Tab-separated table of C-alpha atoms in Angstrom:
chain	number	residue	atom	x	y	z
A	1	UNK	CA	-102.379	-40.691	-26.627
A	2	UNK	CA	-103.004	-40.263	-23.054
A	3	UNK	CA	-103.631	-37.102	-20.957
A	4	UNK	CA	-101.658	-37.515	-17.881
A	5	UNK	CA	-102.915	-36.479	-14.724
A	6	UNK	CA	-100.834	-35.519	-11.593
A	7	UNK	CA	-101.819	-37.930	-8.499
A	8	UNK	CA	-101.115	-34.938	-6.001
A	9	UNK	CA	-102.848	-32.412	-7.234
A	10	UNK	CA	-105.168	-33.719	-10.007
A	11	UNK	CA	-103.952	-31.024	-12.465
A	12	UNK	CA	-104.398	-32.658	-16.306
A	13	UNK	CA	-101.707	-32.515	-18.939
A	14	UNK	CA	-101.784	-32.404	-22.589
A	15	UNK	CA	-102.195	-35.773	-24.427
A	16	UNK	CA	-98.454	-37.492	-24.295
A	17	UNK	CA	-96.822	-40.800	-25.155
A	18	UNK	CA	-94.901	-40.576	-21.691
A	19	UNK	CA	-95.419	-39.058	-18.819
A	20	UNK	CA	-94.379	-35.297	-17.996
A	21	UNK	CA	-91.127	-34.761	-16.934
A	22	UNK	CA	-92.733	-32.752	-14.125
A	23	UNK	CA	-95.697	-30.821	-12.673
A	24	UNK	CA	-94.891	-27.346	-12.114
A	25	UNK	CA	-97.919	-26.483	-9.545
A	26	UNK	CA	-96.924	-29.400	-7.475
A	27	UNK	CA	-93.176	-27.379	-7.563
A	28	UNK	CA	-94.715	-24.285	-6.373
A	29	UNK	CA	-94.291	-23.240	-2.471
A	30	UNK	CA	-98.136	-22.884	-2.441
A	31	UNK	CA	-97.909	-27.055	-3.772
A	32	UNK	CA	-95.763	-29.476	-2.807
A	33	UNK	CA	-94.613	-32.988	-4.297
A	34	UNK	CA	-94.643	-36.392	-1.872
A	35	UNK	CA	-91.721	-37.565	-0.097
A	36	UNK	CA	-91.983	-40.446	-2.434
A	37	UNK	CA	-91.652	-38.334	-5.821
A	38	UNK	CA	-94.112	-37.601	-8.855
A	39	UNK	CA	-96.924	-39.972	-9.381
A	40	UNK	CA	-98.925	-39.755	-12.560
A	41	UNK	CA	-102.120	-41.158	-13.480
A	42	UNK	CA	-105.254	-41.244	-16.547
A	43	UNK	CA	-108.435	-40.530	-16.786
A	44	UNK	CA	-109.605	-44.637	-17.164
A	45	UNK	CA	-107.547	-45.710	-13.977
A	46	UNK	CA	-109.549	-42.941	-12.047
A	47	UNK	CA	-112.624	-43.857	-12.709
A	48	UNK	CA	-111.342	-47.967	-11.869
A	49	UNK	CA	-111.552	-46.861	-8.436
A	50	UNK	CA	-113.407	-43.446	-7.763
A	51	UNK	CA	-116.627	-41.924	-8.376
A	52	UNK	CA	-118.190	-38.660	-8.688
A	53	UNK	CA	-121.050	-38.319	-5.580
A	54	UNK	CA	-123.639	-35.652	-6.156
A	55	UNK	CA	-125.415	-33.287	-3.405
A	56	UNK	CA	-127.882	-30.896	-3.801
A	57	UNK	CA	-126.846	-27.588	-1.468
A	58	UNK	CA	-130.220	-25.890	-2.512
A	59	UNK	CA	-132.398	-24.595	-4.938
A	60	UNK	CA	-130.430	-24.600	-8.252
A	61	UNK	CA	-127.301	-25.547	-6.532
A	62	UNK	CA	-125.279	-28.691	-6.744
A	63	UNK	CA	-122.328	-30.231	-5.654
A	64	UNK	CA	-120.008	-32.252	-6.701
A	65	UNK	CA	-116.955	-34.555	-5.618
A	66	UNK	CA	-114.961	-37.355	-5.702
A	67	UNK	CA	-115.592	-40.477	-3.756
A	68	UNK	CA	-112.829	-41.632	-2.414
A	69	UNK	CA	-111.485	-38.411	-2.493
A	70	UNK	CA	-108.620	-38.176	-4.953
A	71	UNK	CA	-105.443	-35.478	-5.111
A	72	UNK	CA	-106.592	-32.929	-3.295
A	73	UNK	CA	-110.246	-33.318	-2.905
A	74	UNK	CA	-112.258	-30.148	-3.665
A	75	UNK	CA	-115.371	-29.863	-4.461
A	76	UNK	CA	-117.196	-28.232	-7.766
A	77	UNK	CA	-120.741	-26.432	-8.135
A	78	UNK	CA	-123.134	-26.757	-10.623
A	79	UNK	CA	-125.486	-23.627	-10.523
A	80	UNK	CA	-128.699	-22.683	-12.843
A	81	UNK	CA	-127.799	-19.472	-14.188
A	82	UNK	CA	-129.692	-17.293	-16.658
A	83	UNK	CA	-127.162	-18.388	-19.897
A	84	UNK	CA	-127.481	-22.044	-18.381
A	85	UNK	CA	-125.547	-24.458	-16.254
A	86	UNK	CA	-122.020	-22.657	-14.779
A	87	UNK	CA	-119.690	-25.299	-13.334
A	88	UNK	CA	-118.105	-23.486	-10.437
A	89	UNK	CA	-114.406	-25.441	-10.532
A	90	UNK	CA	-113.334	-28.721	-11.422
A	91	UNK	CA	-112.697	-32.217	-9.803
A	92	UNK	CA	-110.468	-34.377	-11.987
A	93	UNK	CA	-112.686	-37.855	-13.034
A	94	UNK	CA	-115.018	-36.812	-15.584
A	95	UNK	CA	-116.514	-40.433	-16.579
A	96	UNK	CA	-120.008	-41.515	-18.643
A	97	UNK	CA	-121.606	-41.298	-15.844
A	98	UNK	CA	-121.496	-37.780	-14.969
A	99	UNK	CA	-121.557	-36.372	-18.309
A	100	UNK	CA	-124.721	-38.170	-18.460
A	101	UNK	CA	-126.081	-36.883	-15.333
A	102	UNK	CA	-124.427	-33.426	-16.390
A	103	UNK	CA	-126.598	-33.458	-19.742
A	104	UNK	CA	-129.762	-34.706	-17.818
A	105	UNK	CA	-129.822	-31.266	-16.204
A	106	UNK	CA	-128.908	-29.440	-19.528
A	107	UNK	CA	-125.379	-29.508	-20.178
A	108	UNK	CA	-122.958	-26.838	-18.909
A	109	UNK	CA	-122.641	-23.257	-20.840
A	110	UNK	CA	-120.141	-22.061	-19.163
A	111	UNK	CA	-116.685	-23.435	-16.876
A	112	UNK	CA	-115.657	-21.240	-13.802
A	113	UNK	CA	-112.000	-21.819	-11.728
A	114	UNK	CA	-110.990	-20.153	-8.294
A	115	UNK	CA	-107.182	-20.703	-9.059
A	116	UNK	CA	-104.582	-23.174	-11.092
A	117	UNK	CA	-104.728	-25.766	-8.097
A	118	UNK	CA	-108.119	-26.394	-9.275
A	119	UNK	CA	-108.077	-26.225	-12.720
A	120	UNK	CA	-107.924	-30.022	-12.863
A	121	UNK	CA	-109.056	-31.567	-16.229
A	122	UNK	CA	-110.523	-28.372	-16.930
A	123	UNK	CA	-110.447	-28.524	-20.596
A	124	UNK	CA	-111.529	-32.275	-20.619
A	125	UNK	CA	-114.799	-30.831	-19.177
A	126	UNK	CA	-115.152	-28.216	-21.666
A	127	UNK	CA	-114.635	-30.135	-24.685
A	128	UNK	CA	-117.222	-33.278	-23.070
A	129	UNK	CA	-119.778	-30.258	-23.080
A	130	UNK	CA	-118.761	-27.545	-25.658
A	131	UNK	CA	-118.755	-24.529	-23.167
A	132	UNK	CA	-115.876	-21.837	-22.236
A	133	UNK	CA	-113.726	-21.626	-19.280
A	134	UNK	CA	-113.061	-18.425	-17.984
A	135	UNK	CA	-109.789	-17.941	-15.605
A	136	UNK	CA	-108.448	-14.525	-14.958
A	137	UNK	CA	-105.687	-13.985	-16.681
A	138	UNK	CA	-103.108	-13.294	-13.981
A	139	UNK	CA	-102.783	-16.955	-13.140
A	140	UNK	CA	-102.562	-18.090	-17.729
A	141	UNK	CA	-98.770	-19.066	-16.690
A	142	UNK	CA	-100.271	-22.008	-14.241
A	143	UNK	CA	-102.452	-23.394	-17.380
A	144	UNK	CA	-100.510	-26.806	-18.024
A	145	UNK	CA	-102.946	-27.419	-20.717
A	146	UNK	CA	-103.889	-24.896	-23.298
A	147	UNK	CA	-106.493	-24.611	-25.224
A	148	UNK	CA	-108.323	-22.870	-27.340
A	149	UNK	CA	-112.191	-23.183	-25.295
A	150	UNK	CA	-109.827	-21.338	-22.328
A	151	UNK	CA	-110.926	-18.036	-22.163
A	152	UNK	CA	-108.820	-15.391	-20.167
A	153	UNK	CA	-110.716	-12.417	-18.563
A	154	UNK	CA	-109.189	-9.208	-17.277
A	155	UNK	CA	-109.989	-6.721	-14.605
A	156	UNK	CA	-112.010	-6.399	-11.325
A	157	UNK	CA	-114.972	-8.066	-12.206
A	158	UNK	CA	-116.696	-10.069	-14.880
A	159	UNK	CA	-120.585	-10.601	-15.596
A	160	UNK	CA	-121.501	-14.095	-16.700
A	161	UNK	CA	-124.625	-14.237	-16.150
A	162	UNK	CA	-127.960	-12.409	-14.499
A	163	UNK	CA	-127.063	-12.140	-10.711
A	164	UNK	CA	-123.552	-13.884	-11.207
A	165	UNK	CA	-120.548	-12.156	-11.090
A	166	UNK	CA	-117.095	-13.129	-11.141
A	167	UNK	CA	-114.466	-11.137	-8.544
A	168	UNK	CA	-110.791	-10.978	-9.055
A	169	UNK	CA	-109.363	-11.295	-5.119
A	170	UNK	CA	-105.434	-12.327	-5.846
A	171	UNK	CA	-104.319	-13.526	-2.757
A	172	UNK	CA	-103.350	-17.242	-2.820
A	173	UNK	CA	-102.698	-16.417	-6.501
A	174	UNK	CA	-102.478	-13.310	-8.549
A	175	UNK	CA	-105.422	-13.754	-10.380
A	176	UNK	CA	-107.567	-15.650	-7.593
A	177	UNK	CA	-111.622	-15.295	-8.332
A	178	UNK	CA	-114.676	-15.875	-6.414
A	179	UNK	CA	-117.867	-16.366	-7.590
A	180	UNK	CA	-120.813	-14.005	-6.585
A	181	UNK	CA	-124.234	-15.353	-7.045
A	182	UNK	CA	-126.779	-12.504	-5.969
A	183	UNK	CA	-130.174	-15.546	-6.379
A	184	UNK	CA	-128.511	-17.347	-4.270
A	185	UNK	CA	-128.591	-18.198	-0.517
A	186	UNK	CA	-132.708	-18.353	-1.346
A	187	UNK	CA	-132.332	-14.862	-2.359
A	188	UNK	CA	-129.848	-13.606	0.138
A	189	UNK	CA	-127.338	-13.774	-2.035
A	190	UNK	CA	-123.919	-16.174	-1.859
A	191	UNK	CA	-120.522	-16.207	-2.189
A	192	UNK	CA	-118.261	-19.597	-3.839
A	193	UNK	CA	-114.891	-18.935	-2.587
A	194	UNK	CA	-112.410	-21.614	-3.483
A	195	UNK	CA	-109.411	-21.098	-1.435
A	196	UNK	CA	-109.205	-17.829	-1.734
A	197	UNK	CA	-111.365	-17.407	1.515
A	198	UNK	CA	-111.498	-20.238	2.502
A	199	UNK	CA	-114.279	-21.607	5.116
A	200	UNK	CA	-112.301	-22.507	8.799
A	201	UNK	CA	-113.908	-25.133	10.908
A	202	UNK	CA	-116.087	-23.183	13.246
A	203	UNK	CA	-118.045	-22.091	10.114
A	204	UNK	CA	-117.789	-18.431	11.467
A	205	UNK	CA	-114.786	-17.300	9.385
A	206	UNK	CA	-112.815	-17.313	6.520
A	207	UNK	CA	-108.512	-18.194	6.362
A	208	UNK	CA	-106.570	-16.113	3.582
A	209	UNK	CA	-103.159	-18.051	3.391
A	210	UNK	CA	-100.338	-17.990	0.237
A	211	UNK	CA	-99.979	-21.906	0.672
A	212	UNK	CA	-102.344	-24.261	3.047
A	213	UNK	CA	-100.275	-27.499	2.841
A	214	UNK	CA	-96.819	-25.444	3.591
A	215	UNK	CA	-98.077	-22.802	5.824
A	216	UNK	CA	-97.060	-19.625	4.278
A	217	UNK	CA	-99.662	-16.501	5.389
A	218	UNK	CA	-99.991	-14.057	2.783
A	219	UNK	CA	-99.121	-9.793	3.738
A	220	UNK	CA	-101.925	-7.949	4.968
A	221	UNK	CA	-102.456	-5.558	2.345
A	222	UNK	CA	-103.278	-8.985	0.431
A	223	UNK	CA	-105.984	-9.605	2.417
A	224	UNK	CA	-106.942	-6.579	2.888
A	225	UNK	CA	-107.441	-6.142	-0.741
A	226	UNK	CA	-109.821	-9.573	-0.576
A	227	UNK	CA	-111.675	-7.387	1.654
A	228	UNK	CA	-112.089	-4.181	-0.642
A	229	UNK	CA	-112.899	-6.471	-3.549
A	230	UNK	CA	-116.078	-7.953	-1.343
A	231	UNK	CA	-117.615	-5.188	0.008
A	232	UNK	CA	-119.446	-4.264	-2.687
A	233	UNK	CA	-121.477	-7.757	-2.536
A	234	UNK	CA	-124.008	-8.514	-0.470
A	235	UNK	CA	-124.095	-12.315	0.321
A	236	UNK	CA	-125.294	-14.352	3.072
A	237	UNK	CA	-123.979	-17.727	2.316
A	238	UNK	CA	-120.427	-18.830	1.410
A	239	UNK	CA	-120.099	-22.068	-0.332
A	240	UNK	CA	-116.433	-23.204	0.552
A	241	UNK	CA	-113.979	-25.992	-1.439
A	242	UNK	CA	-115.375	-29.337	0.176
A	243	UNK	CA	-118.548	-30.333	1.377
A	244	UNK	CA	-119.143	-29.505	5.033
A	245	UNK	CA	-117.167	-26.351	4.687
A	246	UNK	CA	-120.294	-23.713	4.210
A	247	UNK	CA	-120.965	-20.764	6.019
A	248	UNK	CA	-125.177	-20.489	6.135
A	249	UNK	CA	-125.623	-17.311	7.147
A	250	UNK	CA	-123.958	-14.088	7.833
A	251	UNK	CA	-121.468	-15.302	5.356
A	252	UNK	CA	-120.578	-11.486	4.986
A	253	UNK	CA	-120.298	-10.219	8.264
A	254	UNK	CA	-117.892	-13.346	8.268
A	255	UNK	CA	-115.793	-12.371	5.768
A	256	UNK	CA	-115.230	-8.454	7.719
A	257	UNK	CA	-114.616	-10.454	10.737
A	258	UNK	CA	-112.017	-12.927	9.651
A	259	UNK	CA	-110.043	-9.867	7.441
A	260	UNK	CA	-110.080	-7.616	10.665
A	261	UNK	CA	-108.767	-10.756	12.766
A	262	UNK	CA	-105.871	-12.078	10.378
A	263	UNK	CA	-104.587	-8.374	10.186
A	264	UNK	CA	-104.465	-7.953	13.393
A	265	UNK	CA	-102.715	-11.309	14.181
A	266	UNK	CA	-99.887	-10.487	11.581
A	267	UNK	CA	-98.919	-7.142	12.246
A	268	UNK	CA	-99.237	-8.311	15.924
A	269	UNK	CA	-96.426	-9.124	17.827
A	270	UNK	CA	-97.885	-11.791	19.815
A	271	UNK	CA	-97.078	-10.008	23.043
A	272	UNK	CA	-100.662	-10.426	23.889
A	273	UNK	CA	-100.434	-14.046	24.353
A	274	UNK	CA	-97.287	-14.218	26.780
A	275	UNK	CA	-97.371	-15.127	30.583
């Protein structure tokens, strides 16, 4: 049978003779479903017409997406940990190719996701190359596919590996996670955010929102809490969700600005701004 796999958001399904009656993260406010309804899809019609293009962000670090992009079009990470390969989230196609390319450079040991709108074919990855995925387990209601390789992690932080940490946020979800990689940034240290801070187009800051297609800010003491769970870190880069979304340097001093700004602009009245 056939693992279906939502068109919008690229979310996979358990293996079905039909197709879901409906995707619940497209039904969330933080999702949304097209004006012209629920569109399903499989794994082999993906790969008819998309690709997964490779791009190496630096030493020990690559990325990953979709070409064309397909549902909504984030990027993954592959970085060379200590326990071996961590895939830092998930795109949805997951053809010969790449698990070939994949196992050139070792395999993966271990599966990583920011949040449930990236969680993808998650589990399609983890059984192609036998390793875990951890997700926090605030957001296990948003897993459309369970399985037993899903491992759910509780708390403030998680080791995985030497110099990689995993940091429960919340924010755009409950149990939204970054990924702290101290080697990283050539030794500076680096930050893979996901959504949950996610890089804004000057490349100086970071937006903290509940949903980006709808437009729904989350509270301040939400973001200020993204803010108390960084702190401790020191990091220099930020790797964003898609490719040309990285902040190179001063990724930290980025992250204080863009938490002092949005709480400000909030609890603001806007009074500032009138003529």
């Amino acid at each position: 049978m056939p693992s279906f796999i939502c068109v919008t958001c690229g979310t996979g399904f358990p293996p079905s003779d039909r197709e879901p009656a409906n995707c619940p993260i497209c039904e969330d406010e933080r999702q949304y479903v097209p004006l012209a309804g629920q569109q399903w899809t499989v794994m082999e019609t993906i790969g008819r017409r998309h690709m997964n293009a490779f791009r190496r962000l630096e030493d020990g670090v690559l990325g990953l997406a979709m070409a064309p992009a397909f549902a909504i079009g984030q990027r993954a990470l592959i970085l060379r940990t200590s326990i071996g390969n961590v895939l830092w989230e998930c795109v949805p196609l997951l053809d010969q190719a790449t698990i070939d390319i994949v196992n050139g450079l070792g395999g993966l040991a271990a599966i990583v996701v920011s949040h449930p709108h990236y969680y993808s074919t998650m589990v399609d990855w983890s059984h192609a190359f036998n390793a875990p995925v951890h997700l926090h387990e605030a957001d296990q209601q948003w897993v459309m596919r369970p399985d037993p390789t899903i491992h759910f992690w509780k708390g403030e932080t998680l080791a995985l590996a030497d110099g990689v940490t995993l940091v429960h946020c919340g924010g755009h979800f409950a149990g939204g996670t970054v990924l702290h990689w101290s080697h990283g940034g050539a030794g500076r240290g680096a930050l893979a955010t996901g959504d949950i801070a996610q890089v804004a187009a000057d490349h100086k800051h970071v937006a903290f929102m509940r949903s980006y297609p709808n437009y729904l800010p989350l509270s301040a003491p939400s973001v200020e809490r993204i803010g108390r769970a960084l702190e401790p870190f020191a990091f220099d880069v930020i790797y964003g969700a898609f490719f040309e979304r990285d902040i190179k340097q001063d990724g930290k001093g980025a992250v204080r600005r863009s938490v002092a700004r949005y709480i400000k602009a909030v609890r603001d009245d806007g009074s500032a701004d009138r003529q």
